[in-house]
Amino acid sequence: MRTDSERNMLQEATAQVEQSDSHRLAAQIKNLLNAPWGYMDATSKIAAHQERLSLFLSGAEDDITPANLEIWPSLTCTARCHSCPYIRNGARRIADKTIDHDYLMPIELWQRLAGEFSAAGGLSVTFTGGGEPTVNHDLVRFAAIARQFGLEWGLYTNGASLTPAMIDELLSHDPTFIRVSINSGSPAAHHALYRLGADAYGYIQTMVSHMLRRTRSGGPSIGLGYIMTHAAPSELTGIRDFCVDLAASSGRPVDYIAIRPALTYYDRSGIPVPVQPRAPDFGDIPNRSREMLAETCERIGTKLQISDRAFEALANAREISVCSATQWATSSTERGDLYLLSEANGGTNRELKQLCYGTLADRMSFGDLWRSPHRRRLSQEFSRGVRRPPAWHKLAELSLALDAIRRSVGILNPVTARQVSALLSTNPKPPHWKFI
């Protein structure tokens, strides 16, 4: 029989071994996350979420509460983009046929959802569409409510409905980011995509310039978004000139431009499309974009963010068979219908409707719906490959990183998982870490 002294020595030795293992595993994961994953920096954000990472490492990922919520303040849209994923998935079918009624999220519904999401442990909200968020004249109140409940917020907008007064009011509620989706390099190309008129391109540039003049470096990130199927020199030249003109007229540049592939997520029946129609063209886009834009972006102080991993995966027509990250973010329609993948949000066909794990109209709280057996089963089906995600999607890069971690270290016991996640979380948190 061991004496108390011997038992204490054994416990100390065991603790030292466990601590040594934890340091080794943390270093192993850190090396994985330091790999060149892609422009979204989703991997650098993983370590900032200590509790979420600990749950994942211990195999309890279905207990994770999403960090980010995407919501549709509006299903009504000013644009008619032929490539809109929410036209294809059926979400906008009625809204686009009805011109005398706006399909907007009621402010009372957002007040409730924001409070319940925050209480469940959520950290941020992204106002997006669906439709065009700025069509909802209560959007400034949406931003104020987000801050009221301690949620950071960001906005994706086509910019056509912005006004100087709206911009000033939105900025007064401390956004983390605002990204204006331009998706074109000339007025003609912009009108061909959005159907907003020949003057919209210049008007949006004026609104972005106003936004930049009202913000300071180190404040909210102001960015431009571009989706591409090919890298036409004339379009890249237009993008470059747009950014240079903005910097000259505003006294500061946009903080970043984000370039990602334009893709079809699902076919009309709700089945993921693995091979994109212009897949062979995707491979050259990152290099051509850098050749045309990198030097100018560096000179004026704009970060060039290119989704290399997405372009590479789509060019090689590699089908993603699993998604291990559905627990980290979620989405809601303007009606309060909650979907597991933002690309499926509002889908009306049978396949995509199955990805709705509940609706706030049922009076259950967000937390209860998130913890429900139905949501857990859906997440497990994506993790196991029973259900397939789109060829690329919002959570794809995060999912690849989590899969790499699981292959490298396996499932850890809860104590070790907590130690490892604590060691990783000591690093400085990256910008926008609350957004996934």
Short mmCIF file of C-alpha atoms in Angstrom, two decimals, residues 164-386:
data_model
loop_
_atom_site.label_atom_id
_atom_site.label_comp_id
_atom_site.label_asym_id
_atom_site.label_seq_id
_atom_site.Cartn_x
_atom_site.Cartn_y
_atom_site.Cartn_z
CA PRO A 164 -25.48 59.44 -46.04
CA ALA A 165 -27.94 59.72 -43.14
CA MET A 166 -28.36 55.94 -42.90
CA ILE A 167 -24.58 55.43 -43.00
CA ASP A 168 -24.05 57.95 -40.20
CA GLU A 169 -26.72 56.30 -38.05
CA LEU A 170 -25.35 52.81 -38.64
CA LEU A 171 -21.82 53.92 -37.80
CA SER A 172 -23.08 55.44 -34.55
CA HIS A 173 -23.86 51.90 -33.36
CA ASP A 174 -20.27 50.66 -33.72
CA PRO A 175 -20.25 48.03 -36.47
CA THR A 176 -17.36 45.59 -36.61
CA PHE A 177 -17.44 45.62 -40.41
CA ILE A 178 -19.47 46.76 -43.40
CA ARG A 179 -18.85 45.06 -46.73
CA VAL A 180 -20.36 46.43 -49.93
CA SER A 181 -20.82 43.76 -52.59
CA ILE A 182 -19.79 45.34 -55.90
CA ASN A 183 -19.11 42.12 -57.84
CA SER A 184 -18.18 44.01 -61.02
CA GLY A 185 -15.58 46.34 -62.45
CA SER A 186 -17.66 48.71 -64.56
CA PRO A 187 -21.08 50.39 -64.63
CA ALA A 188 -22.19 48.18 -67.52
CA ALA A 189 -21.14 44.94 -65.78
CA HIS A 190 -22.73 46.12 -62.55
CA HIS A 191 -26.06 46.80 -64.25
CA ALA A 192 -25.91 43.48 -66.13
CA LEU A 193 -25.60 41.71 -62.77
CA TYR A 194 -27.84 43.74 -60.47
CA ARG A 195 -30.33 45.44 -62.85
CA LEU A 196 -30.12 48.59 -60.74
CA GLY A 197 -29.52 51.06 -63.56
CA ALA A 198 -26.46 52.57 -65.19
CA ASP A 199 -26.01 55.18 -62.44
CA ALA A 200 -25.95 52.71 -59.52
CA TYR A 201 -22.22 51.94 -59.80
CA GLY A 202 -21.22 55.58 -59.37
CA TYR A 203 -23.80 56.17 -56.63
CA ILE A 204 -22.51 53.22 -54.60
CA GLN A 205 -18.95 54.50 -54.97
CA THR A 206 -20.12 57.85 -53.54
CA MET A 207 -21.78 56.09 -50.59
CA VAL A 208 -18.65 54.04 -49.85
CA SER A 209 -16.60 57.23 -50.02
CA HIS A 210 -18.93 58.84 -47.48
CA MET A 211 -18.54 55.79 -45.24
CA LEU A 212 -14.76 55.99 -45.44
CA ARG A 213 -14.72 59.70 -44.62
CA ARG A 214 -16.82 58.99 -41.54
CA THR A 215 -14.58 56.23 -40.21
CA ARG A 216 -11.00 56.16 -39.06
CA SER A 217 -8.27 53.63 -39.56
CA GLY A 218 -8.56 51.07 -36.77
CA GLY A 219 -12.32 51.57 -36.52
CA PRO A 220 -14.88 49.37 -38.30
CA SER A 221 -13.52 47.54 -41.33
CA ILE A 222 -14.94 48.86 -44.59
CA GLY A 223 -14.53 46.43 -47.45
CA LEU A 224 -15.63 45.59 -50.97
CA GLY A 225 -16.77 42.14 -52.09
CA TYR A 226 -16.27 40.58 -55.51
CA ILE A 227 -17.46 37.18 -56.69
CA MET A 228 -15.90 35.90 -59.92
CA THR A 229 -16.33 33.16 -62.49
CA HIS A 230 -13.36 34.34 -64.57
CA ALA A 231 -10.65 36.99 -64.40
CA ALA A 232 -11.30 39.35 -67.31
CA PRO A 233 -8.50 41.97 -67.54
CA SER A 234 -11.01 44.75 -68.17
CA GLU A 235 -12.94 43.89 -64.99
CA LEU A 236 -9.77 43.65 -62.88
CA THR A 237 -8.65 47.02 -64.23
CA GLY A 238 -12.05 48.42 -63.28
CA ILE A 239 -11.74 47.04 -59.74
CA ARG A 240 -8.29 48.59 -59.42
CA ASP A 241 -9.48 51.98 -60.66
CA PHE A 242 -12.54 51.88 -58.39
CA CYS A 243 -10.32 51.36 -55.32
CA VAL A 244 -7.78 54.01 -56.36
CA ASP A 245 -10.56 56.56 -56.97
CA LEU A 246 -12.10 55.75 -53.60
CA ALA A 247 -8.83 56.29 -51.78
CA ALA A 248 -8.29 59.62 -53.54
CA SER A 249 -11.81 60.94 -52.92
CA SER A 250 -12.07 59.71 -49.32
CA GLY A 251 -8.65 60.49 -47.90
CA ARG A 252 -8.22 56.82 -46.99
CA PRO A 253 -8.54 53.48 -48.78
CA VAL A 254 -11.03 50.70 -48.21
CA ASP A 255 -9.58 48.32 -45.65
CA TYR A 256 -9.85 45.26 -47.87
CA ILE A 257 -11.29 43.79 -51.04
CA ALA A 258 -12.45 40.18 -50.84
CA ILE A 259 -12.40 38.02 -53.96
CA ARG A 260 -14.18 34.68 -53.92
CA PRO A 261 -15.71 32.36 -56.52
CA ALA A 262 -19.24 32.79 -57.85
CA LEU A 263 -20.81 29.38 -57.60
CA THR A 264 -24.07 27.51 -57.74
CA TYR A 265 -24.63 25.90 -54.36
CA TYR A 266 -27.65 23.71 -55.12
CA ASP A 267 -29.62 22.59 -58.14
CA ARG A 268 -33.34 23.29 -58.39
CA SER A 269 -34.18 20.17 -56.37
CA GLY A 270 -31.85 21.11 -53.50
CA ILE A 271 -28.98 18.74 -54.34
CA PRO A 272 -25.45 20.20 -53.95
CA VAL A 273 -23.77 20.94 -57.29
CA PRO A 274 -20.26 19.41 -57.11
CA VAL A 275 -18.92 20.55 -60.52
CA GLN A 276 -19.40 24.22 -61.33
CA PRO A 277 -20.23 25.24 -64.92
CA ARG A 278 -17.03 27.29 -65.29
CA ALA A 279 -14.83 25.25 -62.98
CA PRO A 280 -11.77 25.22 -65.33
CA ASP A 281 -11.66 29.04 -65.25
CA PHE A 282 -11.43 29.20 -61.47
CA GLY A 283 -7.83 28.03 -61.24
CA ASP A 284 -6.32 31.15 -62.83
CA ILE A 285 -8.35 33.74 -60.93
CA PRO A 286 -6.14 34.07 -57.82
CA ASN A 287 -2.90 34.57 -59.79
CA ARG A 288 -4.44 36.92 -62.33
CA SER A 289 -6.09 38.93 -59.60
CA ARG A 290 -2.78 39.31 -57.77
CA GLU A 291 -0.98 40.27 -60.97
CA MET A 292 -3.47 43.08 -61.60
CA LEU A 293 -4.30 44.20 -58.08
CA ALA A 294 -1.62 43.30 -55.52
CA GLU A 295 0.83 46.12 -56.24
CA THR A 296 -1.89 48.78 -56.24
CA CYS A 297 -3.50 47.42 -53.08
CA GLU A 298 -0.18 47.47 -51.28
CA ARG A 299 0.53 51.01 -52.45
CA ILE A 300 -2.78 52.50 -51.31
CA GLY A 301 -3.04 50.39 -48.12
CA THR A 302 -5.86 48.00 -49.02
CA LYS A 303 -5.61 44.35 -48.01
CA LEU A 304 -6.18 41.95 -50.91
CA GLN A 305 -8.07 38.89 -49.67
CA ILE A 306 -8.43 36.02 -52.13
CA SER A 307 -10.15 32.76 -51.28
CA ASP A 308 -7.40 30.56 -52.71
CA ARG A 309 -8.67 27.34 -51.15
CA ALA A 310 -12.14 27.81 -52.60
CA PHE A 311 -10.87 28.54 -56.11
CA GLU A 312 -8.52 25.56 -55.96
CA ALA A 313 -11.19 23.16 -54.70
CA LEU A 314 -13.73 24.24 -57.31
CA ALA A 315 -11.23 24.24 -60.18
CA ASN A 316 -10.33 20.64 -59.37
CA ALA A 317 -14.01 19.73 -58.90
CA ARG A 318 -13.31 18.19 -55.52
CA GLU A 319 -16.56 17.36 -53.82
CA ILE A 320 -16.76 18.09 -50.10
CA SER A 321 -18.39 15.08 -48.50
CA VAL A 322 -18.70 16.29 -44.91
CA CYS A 323 -19.09 19.46 -42.89
CA SER A 324 -17.76 19.32 -39.34
CA ALA A 325 -18.48 22.97 -38.51
CA THR A 326 -22.26 23.33 -38.55
CA GLN A 327 -22.20 23.93 -34.79
CA TRP A 328 -20.16 27.14 -35.08
CA ALA A 329 -22.61 29.37 -36.97
CA THR A 330 -26.28 29.42 -37.92
CA SER A 331 -28.78 31.51 -39.86
CA SER A 332 -32.33 32.83 -39.78
CA THR A 333 -34.82 34.00 -42.39
CA GLU A 334 -36.89 37.15 -41.97
CA ARG A 335 -39.65 34.94 -40.52
CA GLY A 336 -37.43 33.43 -37.84
CA ASP A 337 -36.94 30.07 -39.56
CA LEU A 338 -33.57 28.70 -38.43
CA TYR A 339 -31.33 26.87 -40.91
CA LEU A 340 -28.11 24.94 -40.35
CA LEU A 341 -26.30 26.25 -43.46
CA SER A 342 -26.63 29.85 -44.63
CA GLU A 343 -26.53 28.75 -48.29
CA ALA A 344 -29.71 26.73 -47.69
CA ASN A 345 -31.45 29.50 -45.74
CA GLY A 346 -35.11 29.85 -46.69
CA GLY A 347 -34.99 26.94 -49.15
CA THR A 348 -38.47 25.82 -50.17
CA ASN A 349 -37.88 22.43 -51.81
CA ARG A 350 -38.06 19.23 -49.82
CA GLU A 351 -34.29 18.68 -49.51
CA LEU A 352 -33.50 22.16 -48.18
CA LYS A 353 -36.55 22.39 -45.95
CA GLN A 354 -35.05 19.49 -44.02
CA LEU A 355 -32.15 21.77 -42.99
CA CYS A 356 -34.55 24.00 -41.04
CA TYR A 357 -34.24 22.86 -37.43
CA GLY A 358 -37.05 25.02 -36.07
CA THR A 359 -38.89 28.30 -36.21
CA LEU A 360 -39.31 30.99 -33.60
CA ALA A 361 -43.01 31.09 -34.54
CA ASP A 362 -43.39 27.87 -32.52
CA ARG A 363 -42.59 29.95 -29.40
CA MET A 364 -39.66 27.75 -28.45
CA SER A 365 -36.59 29.78 -27.57
CA PHE A 366 -33.51 29.86 -29.79
CA GLY A 367 -31.58 27.95 -27.13
CA ASP A 368 -34.19 25.19 -26.94
CA LEU A 369 -34.34 24.85 -30.72
CA TRP A 370 -30.54 24.76 -30.96
CA ARG A 371 -30.26 22.08 -28.28
CA SER A 372 -33.08 20.02 -29.79
CA PRO A 373 -32.51 16.40 -30.91
CA HIS A 374 -33.47 17.43 -34.46
CA ARG A 375 -30.68 20.02 -34.76
CA ARG A 376 -28.16 17.66 -33.19
CA ARG A 377 -29.11 14.91 -35.61
CA LEU A 378 -28.71 17.25 -38.60
CA SER A 379 -25.24 18.31 -37.43
CA GLN A 380 -24.22 14.68 -36.96
CA GLU A 381 -25.49 13.77 -40.42
CA PHE A 382 -23.31 16.48 -41.97
CA SER A 383 -20.30 15.41 -39.88
CA ARG A 384 -20.69 11.79 -40.97
CA GLY A 385 -21.34 12.50 -44.64
CA VAL A 386 -24.95 11.31 -44.54
#
